[in-house]
Coordinates of C-alpha atoms in Angstrom, one line a residue:
M1 CA 86.1 99.5 134.3
N2 CA 84.1 96.7 132.7
L3 CA 81.0 98.1 134.4
I4 CA 81.5 101.4 132.7
M5 CA 82.0 99.7 129.3
L6 CA 78.8 97.7 129.9
L7 CA 76.7 100.7 130.7
D8 CA 78.2 102.5 127.7
Q9 CA 77.1 99.7 125.4
F10 CA 73.5 99.9 126.8
F11 CA 73.2 103.6 126.3
H12 CA 75.1 104.2 123.0
R13 CA 74.4 101.1 120.9
K14 CA 72.1 103.2 118.7
Y15 CA 74.9 105.7 117.8
I16 CA 78.3 104.0 117.8
D17 CA 79.9 100.7 117.0
L18 CA 79.8 98.3 119.9
N19 CA 83.6 97.8 119.5
T20 CA 84.1 101.4 120.7
H21 CA 83.2 102.8 124.2
A22 CA 83.2 106.6 124.1
T23 CA 83.3 109.6 121.9
D24 CA 85.9 112.3 122.1
I25 CA 83.5 114.6 124.0
Q26 CA 82.7 111.8 126.5
M27 CA 86.5 111.2 127.1
Q28 CA 87.1 114.9 127.6
E29 CA 84.4 115.1 130.2
L30 CA 85.8 112.0 131.9
I31 CA 89.3 113.5 132.0
Q32 CA 87.9 116.7 133.5
F33 CA 86.0 114.7 136.1
I34 CA 89.1 112.8 137.0
S35 CA 91.1 116.0 137.3
F36 CA 88.5 117.5 139.6
L37 CA 88.6 114.4 141.8
T38 CA 92.4 114.3 142.0
T39 CA 92.5 117.9 143.3
G40 CA 89.0 118.3 144.9
I41 CA 89.2 115.3 147.2
P42 CA 92.5 116.2 148.7
F43 CA 91.0 119.6 149.6
Y44 CA 88.2 117.9 151.6
I45 CA 90.8 115.7 153.2
L46 CA 92.7 118.8 154.3
K47 CA 89.5 120.3 155.6
S48 CA 88.8 117.2 157.6
W49 CA 92.0 117.1 159.6
L50 CA 92.1 120.8 160.4
P51 CA 91.6 121.5 164.1
L52 CA 88.0 121.9 164.9
D53 CA 88.3 125.6 165.9
T54 CA 89.8 126.7 162.6
R55 CA 87.7 124.3 160.5
N56 CA 84.4 125.8 161.7
N57 CA 85.2 129.3 162.8
N58 CA 87.9 130.7 160.5
N59 CA 87.1 130.3 156.8
A60 CA 90.1 132.3 155.8
V61 CA 92.4 129.8 157.5
L62 CA 90.5 126.9 155.8
A63 CA 90.5 128.5 152.3
C64 CA 94.0 130.0 152.2
T65 CA 96.4 129.3 155.0
R66 CA 96.7 125.6 155.8
P67 CA 95.5 123.9 152.6
M68 CA 97.5 126.2 150.2
A69 CA 100.8 124.4 150.1
P70 CA 99.5 120.8 149.7
M71 CA 96.9 121.9 147.2
L72 CA 99.6 123.6 145.1
L73 CA 101.8 120.6 145.3
I74 CA 99.1 118.3 144.1
A75 CA 97.9 120.7 141.4
T76 CA 101.4 121.2 140.0
S77 CA 102.6 117.6 140.2
Q78 CA 103.3 115.8 137.0
V79 CA 101.3 112.9 138.4
T80 CA 98.2 115.1 138.3
L81 CA 99.0 116.8 135.0
A82 CA 100.4 113.9 133.0
Y83 CA 99.0 110.7 134.6
N84 CA 95.7 111.6 136.4
T85 CA 94.4 113.5 133.4
R86 CA 94.4 110.2 131.5
P87 CA 92.0 107.3 132.1
F88 CA 94.7 104.9 133.6
S89 CA 93.4 102.4 136.1
N90 CA 96.2 103.9 138.3
S91 CA 94.4 107.3 138.1
F92 CA 91.2 105.7 139.3
E93 CA 93.1 103.8 142.0
G94 CA 94.5 107.2 143.3
V95 CA 91.0 108.7 143.3
L96 CA 89.6 105.8 145.2
L97 CA 92.4 105.9 147.7
S98 CA 91.7 109.6 148.3
L99 CA 88.0 108.9 148.8
C100 CA 88.8 106.1 151.3
L101 CA 91.0 108.6 153.2
Y102 CA 88.2 111.2 153.3
T103 CA 85.6 108.6 154.3
Y104 CA 87.8 107.3 157.1
L105 CA 88.3 110.8 158.4
S106 CA 84.6 111.3 158.4
Y107 CA 84.1 108.1 160.3
A108 CA 86.8 108.9 162.8
D109 CA 85.2 112.3 163.5
E110 CA 81.7 110.8 163.9
A111 CA 81.2 107.0 163.6
N112 CA 78.1 106.1 161.6
A113 CA 76.9 103.2 159.5
K114 CA 76.7 105.2 156.3
S115 CA 80.4 106.1 156.3
A116 CA 81.3 102.5 157.2
F117 CA 79.2 101.1 154.4
F118 CA 80.6 103.6 151.9
L119 CA 84.2 102.8 153.0
G120 CA 83.5 99.1 152.4
A121 CA 82.0 99.8 149.0
L122 CA 85.1 101.8 148.1
F123 CA 87.4 99.0 149.2
S124 CA 85.5 96.6 146.9
I125 CA 85.5 99.0 144.0
G126 CA 89.3 99.5 144.4
V127 CA 89.9 95.8 144.3
F128 CA 87.9 95.5 141.1
T129 CA 89.8 98.5 139.6
R130 CA 93.3 97.2 140.4
I131 CA 94.5 94.1 142.2
T132 CA 97.2 96.2 143.8
F133 CA 94.6 98.4 145.6
P134 CA 94.7 96.4 148.9
L135 CA 98.4 97.2 149.3
Y136 CA 97.4 100.9 149.6
A137 CA 94.0 100.4 151.4
F138 CA 95.1 97.9 154.0
P139 CA 96.3 100.5 156.5
I140 CA 93.0 102.4 156.2
G141 CA 91.2 99.2 157.0
V142 CA 93.3 98.6 160.1
A143 CA 92.8 102.2 161.2
F144 CA 89.0 101.9 160.7
L145 CA 88.9 98.8 162.8
Y146 CA 91.0 100.5 165.5
Q147 CA 88.6 103.5 165.5
T148 CA 85.6 101.2 165.7
Y149 CA 87.2 99.3 168.6
K150 CA 88.1 102.5 170.4
Q151 CA 84.5 103.8 170.1
S152 CA 82.9 100.4 171.1
F153 CA 82.1 99.4 174.7
S154 CA 81.7 95.7 173.9
F155 CA 82.4 93.0 171.3
S156 CA 78.8 93.1 170.2
K157 CA 79.0 96.8 169.7
F158 CA 82.3 96.4 167.7
T159 CA 80.7 93.8 165.5
A160 CA 77.6 95.9 164.9
S161 CA 79.7 98.9 164.0
A162 CA 82.0 96.9 161.6
F163 CA 79.1 95.1 159.9
P164 CA 78.1 98.0 157.6
M165 CA 81.6 98.0 156.1
I166 CA 81.5 94.2 155.5
L167 CA 78.1 94.6 153.9
G168 CA 79.5 97.4 151.6
I169 CA 82.3 95.1 150.5
I170 CA 80.1 92.1 149.8
S171 CA 77.3 94.2 148.1
F172 CA 79.5 95.8 145.5
A173 CA 81.6 92.7 145.0
V174 CA 78.4 90.8 144.0
F175 CA 77.3 93.6 141.8
A176 CA 80.7 93.8 140.1
I177 CA 81.0 90.1 139.6
V178 CA 77.6 90.0 137.9
A179 CA 78.5 93.0 135.7
D180 CA 81.8 91.5 134.7
S181 CA 80.2 88.1 133.9
V182 CA 77.6 89.7 131.7
Y183 CA 80.1 91.9 130.0
Y184 CA 82.4 88.9 129.2
G185 CA 79.4 86.9 128.0
T186 CA 79.7 84.0 130.5
L187 CA 76.5 84.9 132.3
S188 CA 73.1 85.8 130.8
F189 CA 69.8 86.8 132.3
T190 CA 66.3 86.3 130.9
V191 CA 62.9 87.7 132.0
D192 CA 59.8 85.7 131.1
G193 CA 62.2 83.5 129.0
Q194 CA 63.3 86.5 126.9
P195 CA 66.7 88.4 127.1
F196 CA 66.7 92.0 128.4
R197 CA 66.2 94.6 125.6
D198 CA 68.2 97.5 127.1
A199 CA 69.1 99.2 130.3
G200 CA 65.6 100.7 130.7
H201 CA 64.1 97.2 130.6
V202 CA 66.5 96.1 133.4
V203 CA 65.6 99.1 135.6
S204 CA 61.8 98.6 135.1
T205 CA 62.2 94.9 136.0
L206 CA 63.9 95.7 139.2
F207 CA 61.0 97.8 140.4
D208 CA 58.3 95.3 139.3
P209 CA 58.2 92.4 141.9
T210 CA 56.0 90.3 139.7
T211 CA 58.3 90.5 136.7
L212 CA 61.4 90.3 138.9
A213 CA 60.3 86.8 140.0
T214 CA 60.6 85.5 136.4
V215 CA 64.2 86.5 136.1
R216 CA 66.5 83.6 135.5
A217 CA 70.3 83.4 135.2
S218 CA 72.4 80.9 133.2
G219 CA 76.2 80.5 132.7
D220 CA 79.3 81.0 134.8
V221 CA 80.5 83.9 136.8
V222 CA 83.8 85.7 136.2
I223 CA 85.8 86.9 139.3
T224 CA 88.0 89.5 137.6
P225 CA 90.4 90.2 140.6
L226 CA 91.0 86.4 141.0
N227 CA 91.8 86.0 137.4
N228 CA 94.1 89.1 137.6
L229 CA 95.8 87.7 140.7
L230 CA 96.4 84.3 139.1
Y231 CA 97.8 86.0 136.0
N232 CA 100.2 88.2 137.8
T233 CA 101.5 85.5 140.1
N234 CA 102.9 83.7 137.1
V235 CA 106.4 85.1 136.4
E236 CA 106.2 83.9 132.8
N237 CA 103.2 86.2 132.2
L238 CA 105.0 89.2 133.8
A239 CA 108.0 88.5 131.7
L240 CA 105.9 89.4 128.6
H241 CA 105.6 92.9 130.1
G242 CA 109.1 93.2 131.4
L243 CA 110.9 92.1 134.6
H244 CA 112.7 94.6 136.8
P245 CA 114.9 94.5 139.9
H246 CA 113.1 94.7 143.2
Y247 CA 114.7 98.0 144.0
T248 CA 113.3 99.7 140.8
H249 CA 110.4 101.4 142.7
F250 CA 112.5 102.8 145.5
A251 CA 115.6 103.8 143.4
I252 CA 114.1 104.9 140.1
N253 CA 110.3 105.2 139.9
L254 CA 109.7 107.1 143.2
P255 CA 112.2 109.9 142.3
L256 CA 111.0 109.8 138.7
L257 CA 107.4 110.6 139.7
F258 CA 107.8 112.8 142.7
G259 CA 111.3 114.4 142.3
P260 CA 112.3 116.4 145.4
L261 CA 109.1 115.3 147.3
A262 CA 110.3 111.7 147.2
M263 CA 113.5 112.4 149.1
L264 CA 112.3 115.3 151.4
G265 CA 109.1 113.5 152.2
F266 CA 110.9 110.5 153.6
L267 CA 113.5 112.7 155.4
Y268 CA 110.6 114.7 157.0
I269 CA 109.0 111.6 158.6
P270 CA 111.2 111.6 161.8
N271 CA 110.4 115.3 162.3
V272 CA 106.7 114.8 161.9
F273 CA 106.7 112.0 164.4
A274 CA 108.2 114.4 167.0
K275 CA 105.4 117.0 166.2
V276 CA 102.5 114.6 166.4
R277 CA 102.8 113.3 169.9
N278 CA 99.9 115.4 171.3
D279 CA 98.0 115.8 168.1
N280 CA 94.4 114.5 168.0
N281 CA 95.0 113.6 164.3
A282 CA 98.0 111.4 164.9
H283 CA 96.0 108.3 163.8
F284 CA 95.6 109.9 160.4
L285 CA 99.3 110.6 160.1
Y286 CA 100.1 107.0 161.0
A287 CA 97.7 105.8 158.4
L288 CA 99.3 108.0 155.7
I289 CA 102.8 106.8 156.5
S290 CA 101.7 103.2 156.6
I291 CA 100.1 103.6 153.2
I292 CA 103.4 104.9 151.8
F293 CA 105.4 102.0 153.1
S294 CA 102.8 99.3 152.5
G295 CA 102.4 100.3 148.9
L296 CA 106.1 100.7 148.2
I297 CA 107.1 97.4 149.9
G298 CA 104.2 95.4 148.5
L299 CA 104.7 96.6 144.9
S300 CA 108.5 96.1 145.1
I301 CA 108.0 92.4 145.8
I302 CA 106.3 92.1 142.3
P303 CA 109.1 91.8 139.6
H304 CA 107.2 93.9 137.1
Q305 CA 107.5 97.5 138.2
E306 CA 106.2 100.6 136.2
A307 CA 106.4 104.1 137.5
R308 CA 102.6 104.7 137.1
F309 CA 102.0 102.0 139.8
L310 CA 103.1 104.6 142.4
C311 CA 100.7 107.3 141.3
P312 CA 98.3 106.8 144.3
L313 CA 101.2 107.8 146.6
L314 CA 100.9 111.5 145.6
V315 CA 98.3 112.5 148.2
P316 CA 99.8 110.6 151.1
L317 CA 103.3 111.9 150.4
V318 CA 102.1 115.5 150.1
L319 CA 100.1 115.3 153.3
V320 CA 103.0 113.8 155.2
Y321 CA 105.5 116.4 153.9
T322 CA 103.2 119.4 154.6
W323 CA 102.1 118.2 158.1
K324 CA 102.4 121.2 160.4
Q325 CA 104.2 123.2 157.8
V326 CA 102.4 126.4 156.9
K327 CA 105.1 127.5 154.4
L328 CA 107.7 125.6 152.3
P329 CA 111.1 126.9 151.5
A330 CA 111.4 128.9 148.3
S331 CA 114.3 126.7 147.1
F332 CA 112.0 123.7 147.3
W333 CA 109.3 125.4 145.2
I334 CA 111.9 126.3 142.5
V335 CA 113.2 122.8 142.3
W336 CA 109.7 121.3 142.5
L337 CA 108.3 123.5 139.7
L338 CA 111.3 123.1 137.4
F339 CA 111.2 119.3 137.9
N340 CA 107.4 119.1 137.1
V341 CA 107.5 121.4 134.1
I342 CA 110.2 119.2 132.5
T343 CA 108.7 115.8 133.4
T344 CA 105.2 116.9 132.5
Y345 CA 106.4 117.9 129.0
I346 CA 108.3 114.6 128.7
F347 CA 105.6 112.2 129.9
G348 CA 102.6 114.3 129.0
V349 CA 103.6 115.4 125.5
V350 CA 106.7 113.6 124.1
H351 CA 106.4 110.1 125.5
Q352 CA 104.2 108.2 123.1
G353 CA 103.1 111.6 121.9
G354 CA 102.3 110.5 118.3
I355 CA 99.6 108.0 119.3
V356 CA 96.6 110.4 119.6
P357 CA 97.4 112.5 116.5
A358 CA 97.9 109.3 114.5
M359 CA 94.6 108.0 115.8
G360 CA 92.9 111.1 114.5
F361 CA 94.5 110.6 111.1
L362 CA 93.4 106.9 111.1
Q363 CA 89.9 107.9 112.1
R364 CA 89.6 110.1 109.0
Q365 CA 91.1 107.4 106.9
T366 CA 88.7 104.7 108.0
T367 CA 85.3 106.5 108.6
S368 CA 85.1 109.0 105.7
I369 CA 85.4 106.8 102.6
H370 CA 83.6 107.8 99.4
D371 CA 83.5 107.2 95.6
C372 CA 84.8 103.7 95.5
H373 CA 85.5 101.9 92.2
V374 CA 87.5 99.0 90.9
L375 CA 90.8 99.7 89.1
D376 CA 92.2 97.8 86.1
N377 CA 94.6 95.9 88.3
G378 CA 91.7 94.6 90.4
D379 CA 92.3 96.8 93.5
L380 CA 89.6 99.2 94.8
T381 CA 90.3 102.9 95.0
C382 CA 88.3 105.4 97.1
T383 CA 88.6 109.0 98.2
V384 CA 88.7 110.3 101.8
G385 CA 86.0 112.9 102.6
A386 CA 85.7 115.6 105.2
N387 CA 82.7 114.2 107.1
N388 CA 82.4 111.1 109.2
T389 CA 80.1 109.2 107.0
S390 CA 81.1 106.6 104.4
D391 CA 79.5 105.6 101.0
T392 CA 81.5 102.8 99.4
N393 CA 79.1 102.2 96.6
G394 CA 78.2 98.8 98.0
F395 CA 81.8 97.5 98.4
D396 CA 82.9 95.9 101.6
V397 CA 86.1 97.5 102.8
T398 CA 88.2 96.5 105.8
T399 CA 91.2 98.4 107.3
N400 CA 93.6 96.4 109.4
L401 CA 95.6 98.6 111.8
V402 CA 98.8 96.9 113.0
F403 CA 100.4 98.6 116.0
Y404 CA 104.0 97.6 116.9
K405 CA 106.2 99.0 119.7
T406 CA 103.5 101.5 120.9
Y407 CA 101.3 101.7 123.9
M408 CA 97.8 100.3 123.7
P409 CA 96.0 102.5 121.1
P410 CA 92.9 104.3 122.4
R411 CA 90.2 102.5 120.4
H412 CA 87.4 105.0 121.2
L413 CA 89.1 107.5 118.9
L414 CA 88.1 105.3 116.0
V415 CA 84.4 105.6 116.8
D416 CA 82.3 105.0 113.7
S417 CA 78.6 105.3 113.0
L418 CA 76.6 102.1 112.8
K419 CA 75.2 103.5 109.5
N420 CA 78.5 102.7 107.9
K421 CA 77.6 99.0 107.3
N422 CA 80.3 98.4 104.7
T423 CA 83.3 99.7 106.5
H424 CA 85.2 97.6 109.0
I425 CA 88.2 98.3 111.3
N426 CA 90.4 95.6 112.8
I427 CA 92.9 96.7 115.4
F428 CA 95.9 94.4 116.1
D429 CA 98.0 95.6 119.0
F430 CA 101.1 93.4 119.0
S431 CA 103.1 95.4 121.6
S432 CA 106.7 94.0 121.2
R433 CA 105.8 90.7 119.6
L434 CA 107.7 90.9 116.3
D435 CA 106.9 87.3 115.2
E436 CA 103.2 88.0 115.4
V437 CA 103.6 91.2 113.4
V438 CA 105.5 89.4 110.6
T439 CA 102.9 86.6 110.5
K440 CA 100.1 89.2 110.2
L441 CA 101.8 91.2 107.5
E442 CA 102.6 88.1 105.5
S443 CA 99.0 87.0 105.5
S444 CA 97.7 90.5 104.5
P445 CA 97.3 91.3 100.8
G446 CA 99.2 94.4 99.7
V447 CA 97.9 96.9 97.3
V448 CA 99.6 97.5 93.9
L449 CA 101.6 100.8 94.0
R450 CA 100.4 103.3 91.5
K451 CA 100.6 107.1 90.9
H452 CA 97.6 108.9 92.5
Q453 CA 96.0 112.0 91.1
S454 CA 97.5 115.2 92.4
G455 CA 95.4 116.9 95.1
K456 CA 93.0 114.0 95.4
P457 CA 93.1 112.1 98.7
E458 CA 92.9 108.6 97.4
I459 CA 93.2 105.3 99.2
D460 CA 93.5 101.8 97.8
F461 CA 92.3 98.4 99.0
A462 CA 93.6 95.1 97.8
K463 CA 91.2 92.4 96.5
T464 CA 90.4 89.4 98.6
N465 CA 89.1 85.9 98.0
I466 CA 85.6 87.1 99.0
P467 CA 83.6 88.7 96.1
N468 CA 83.0 92.4 96.4
A469 CA 85.3 92.6 99.5
F470 CA 88.6 94.5 99.7
E471 CA 91.0 95.2 102.5
R472 CA 94.2 97.1 103.3
T473 CA 96.8 97.0 106.0
I474 CA 98.2 100.0 107.8
F475 CA 101.3 99.6 109.9
I476 CA 102.0 102.0 112.8
L477 CA 105.4 102.0 114.5
P478 CA 108.1 104.4 115.8
S479 CA 110.6 105.7 113.3
F480 CA 113.5 104.3 115.3
I481 CA 112.2 100.7 115.0
P482 CA 113.6 98.7 112.0
L483 CA 110.8 97.7 109.6
P484 CA 110.2 93.9 109.5
K485 CA 111.2 92.1 106.3
V486 CA 108.3 90.5 104.6
E487 CA 108.8 88.8 101.2
N488 CA 107.2 90.6 98.2
H489 CA 105.9 93.4 100.5
R490 CA 107.0 97.0 100.9
Y491 CA 105.8 100.0 102.9
L492 CA 104.6 103.4 101.8
M493 CA 104.8 106.3 104.2
M494 CA 101.3 107.8 104.7
A495 CA 102.0 110.2 107.6
S496 CA 104.5 110.9 110.4
Y497 CA 103.8 112.5 113.8
S498 CA 106.3 114.0 116.1
P499 CA 107.4 114.3 118.8
H500 CA 107.1 110.7 119.7
I501 CA 109.5 108.9 122.0
G502 CA 109.3 105.4 123.5
F503 CA 111.4 105.2 126.6
D504 CA 111.1 101.4 126.5
D505 CA 113.4 101.3 123.5
M506 CA 115.8 104.2 124.2
D507 CA 118.8 102.1 123.2
K508 CA 117.4 101.6 119.7
M509 CA 116.5 105.3 119.4
M510 CA 119.9 106.5 120.5
E511 CA 121.6 104.0 118.1
G512 CA 119.4 105.2 115.2
A513 CA 120.1 108.9 116.1
S514 CA 123.9 108.3 116.1
E515 CA 123.7 106.3 112.9
M516 CA 121.6 108.9 111.0
N517 CA 123.4 111.9 112.6
S518 CA 119.8 113.3 113.0
P519 CA 118.1 112.8 116.4
E520 CA 114.9 114.4 115.2
S521 CA 114.5 111.7 112.6
Q522 CA 114.1 109.1 115.4
M523 CA 111.4 111.1 117.3
S524 CA 108.3 110.4 115.3
L525 CA 105.6 107.8 114.8
N526 CA 105.2 106.6 111.3
V527 CA 102.0 105.4 109.6
M528 CA 102.6 103.2 106.6
T529 CA 100.5 101.3 104.2
E530 CA 101.5 97.9 103.0
W531 CA 101.9 97.3 99.2
E532 CA 102.9 94.4 97.2
A533 CA 106.1 94.6 95.2
V534 CA 106.1 93.8 91.5
K535 CA 107.7 90.4 91.2
K536 CA 110.9 90.4 89.1
P537 CA 113.0 87.5 87.8
K538 CA 116.0 86.7 90.0
L539 CA 119.2 88.1 88.5
D540 CA 122.4 86.1 88.5
N541 CA 125.9 87.6 89.0
S542 CA 126.3 88.1 85.3
S543 CA 123.1 89.9 84.8
A544 CA 123.1 93.6 84.0
S545 CA 121.5 96.2 86.2
P546 CA 117.9 97.1 85.6
S547 CA 117.4 99.5 82.8
K548 CA 117.2 103.2 83.7
S549 CA 114.4 103.5 81.2
Q550 CA 112.2 101.4 83.4
P551 CA 112.4 102.9 86.9
L552 CA 111.4 100.6 89.7
P553 CA 108.2 101.5 91.6
F554 CA 110.1 101.9 94.9
S555 CA 112.5 104.3 93.4
R556 CA 109.6 106.5 92.3
Y557 CA 108.1 106.3 95.8
L558 CA 111.4 107.3 97.4
S559 CA 111.7 110.4 95.2
N560 CA 108.2 111.3 96.1
S561 CA 108.9 110.9 99.8
F562 CA 111.8 113.3 99.6
Q563 CA 109.9 115.9 97.6
H564 CA 106.9 115.9 100.0
S565 CA 108.9 115.9 103.3
Q566 CA 108.1 119.1 105.2
K567 CA 111.0 119.3 107.6
H568 CA 113.8 117.0 106.4
P569 CA 114.2 113.9 104.2
I570 CA 112.5 110.9 105.7
L571 CA 115.8 109.3 106.6
S572 CA 114.2 106.1 107.8
D573 CA 113.1 105.4 104.2
S574 CA 116.7 104.9 103.2
K575 CA 116.7 101.7 105.2
L576 CA 113.9 100.5 103.0
V577 CA 116.2 100.8 100.0
V578 CA 118.8 98.5 101.5
Y579 CA 116.0 96.1 102.5
D580 CA 114.6 96.3 99.0
L581 CA 118.0 95.4 97.6
K582 CA 118.4 92.5 100.0
V583 CA 115.1 91.0 99.2
D584 CA 115.4 91.3 95.4
R585 CA 119.0 90.1 95.3
P586 CA 119.3 87.4 98.1
D587 CA 122.3 86.0 96.2
L588 CA 124.5 89.0 97.1
P589 CA 126.9 88.6 100.0
D590 CA 126.1 90.3 103.3
E591 CA 128.9 92.8 102.9
Y592 CA 127.1 94.4 100.0
E593 CA 124.3 95.5 102.3
E594 CA 126.8 97.4 104.5
I595 CA 128.4 99.0 101.4
A596 CA 125.0 100.0 100.0
W597 CA 124.0 101.4 103.4
N598 CA 127.1 103.6 103.7
R599 CA 126.7 104.9 100.2
L600 CA 123.0 105.7 100.9
K601 CA 123.9 107.6 104.1
A602 CA 126.5 109.7 102.2
A603 CA 123.9 110.5 99.5
I604 CA 121.3 111.5 102.1
H605 CA 123.6 113.8 104.0
A606 CA 124.6 115.4 100.7
I607 CA 120.9 116.0 99.8
Q608 CA 120.3 117.5 103.3
K609 CA 123.1 120.0 102.7
N610 CA 121.8 120.8 99.2
E611 CA 125.0 119.4 97.7
A612 CA 123.1 116.8 95.7
S613 CA 119.7 116.2 94.3
V614 CA 117.1 113.5 95.0
E615 CA 117.9 112.1 91.6
S616 CA 121.4 111.2 92.8
L617 CA 119.8 108.9 95.3
E618 CA 117.5 107.4 92.7
V619 CA 120.5 106.8 90.4
L620 CA 122.3 105.1 93.2
Y621 CA 119.3 102.9 93.7
Q622 CA 119.0 102.1 90.0
A623 CA 122.7 101.2 89.8
R624 CA 122.4 98.6 92.6

C-alpha cells in the first residue's frame, strides 16, 4: 500500500496536495479493478481445475455449466458487494490469495520457473499487504513444495525447481523494503550527489549504467511487516482497538460474513472427502480446506477479531461447497440471496454510511472559499463557492476536522489543488479517544456566533495569534454520541447525514433511541462547527433569570435549528440546552439537570405533534 502511495506522489505532485493520494475518479477506477479481480480470478481458478477434456473441448461446459454456481455465489456475496468494492487491505489480501491459488494450479498442471517465481512474489506482496497473509498462504506453500517434490527425481532437481519461488520472495521483499523506507523518509537516495527529481529520473537512471554507478543510499531501512508483527503481539496495543473472545471468528464473524455458506460449507466437507478419492484435483481440494482451517484457527488465536479479517475465505469456501455440485438447492439460493441483500444494505449502505457524504460536504467547505474579509469582532468571514478553487484575498485559513467515533475518514476525498496556497486542512482522527478530543477542542479557538445573511453560504474563521491567520474547528461525530463538555465552547449544527449507524456503539444508539422515542434521530452523522460562548457573570441563587428582552445566542441558534430541520426537529440539540445550563450555572445541584432534561423532552415531543411551537422551547430555555 505504501508503494502505491509513493508512486502516486511521484506522478501527481503537480496536481494535488501531497497529503492526499487519489482523486475520486482514480478511486472509482481502483474499486472497479478490485471488483473485476474478485470475480474474474475465481473464474480462471474454476477453469484450471476443470477436467482436461471439458476444459479444452467443450466451451459450453466451461462457460455455463460447471462455473455458474460458484461464480454466482461469489458475485452475489456481501463480501464482494460490500467489502471487496472498498480498498480495504483485506480486499487486496483476498485478491492476492486468489492469485496464489490460480498460480499454484498453473504450476501443478505444468511446473515451470515462471509460475514458481510469480508465486513467490505474490507471497511476498501478501506479507507486505497484511501480516495475517501467511495464515492463508501457508497451505499453498506446502502444496507447492509437495508438487515440486513429486515432479523432481533428485534433491538437486527439487532445489532447482524451488529456487525461483525463493528468488521471487526475496526480490519483491527487497523492493518493498526500499519503497517503504523511502516513503517513510528513513532512507534517501542520491545520484551524482543530488536527490532524484521525479519518477522519470529514477527510471532513466536504472537504464544508464554510468549514472547508476553514482547512486548512493543513506539512512535506515523500515521493515513494515516486522513492525506490524511487533505491534500486534502487544496485547496493550490490541486493547486500543478492542479485545474479543477467541471464539468470535467461529461463532459470530463467520456466520455474519457468509451466512448459510458458513454452516453448509463445513457440513459438506465430509461429503467432499468421499467424492475426491479418485480425483486428480484432490491436492487442490486439500489446499482449499487447509486454507479455511489455517486462517480461522490462526486468526482466532489473536484477541482482536473483526469480521473483515475473514474476507479472503470467500473463494475457498465457495469452491469447497460447490465441489462436484452442478446445481444447488433452490432453498439454499433463496436463503443465500435474502441474507446477502440484507447484509449488503446494512454493511454497504447503513454502517458508517454518513462518512462519504459528509466528506463531500467538507470538501466543498474547505476547497471553495472566496470573498474573505474581517468582521468587526475580529473573526474572518468567507463564502463557499461552487468550484474547487479558493481565493481568500491573501488571508491564511485553516480548517481543523475532528473525527470522533467514526471509521478512518478517507482523506483522498478532501483533495485540493496546490494552487490554493492559503487554505489548509488538518485531519484529526481520534477514533474513541475522548480525552484527546476534549484536549483538541479546548485548544481550538471558537468563532463568535452571529446571524448570517439569508441565502448566502457564509463560513467564519476565528482569529489566531499569528497575524493574518485564521482557523476554525469542525467536529464530526454520530448523533447518538453525547457531545463533550468544553468550557466556554458550544456547537453549531452545519449538516447531518443519514443513514449512519456505528455497530461498535449499538448500546449507546439503542439507549438514545429509547430516551428520545425516535430511533431515526440516532441514525445520522452530525457535522458541527465550534463556536465560543459569550461569557456571562456567574449568577448566585438569588439572581433573577436572564431578561427575555436579551435572548441568549444559543436560544436563537436552537430556534433556527428547528425551523430548518427537513425531516424532524434535531432532537440531539436539546441535549445541548441541558449542557449549556450546566456550564453556565455550575452552582445548581445535579437534580436540576434531570428536571430540565425531562421538561425539554416533553416540549420537544409536543412540538413534533404540532401541539406547541418552537417558541415554547425557547421560553423554557429563557426561564432556566
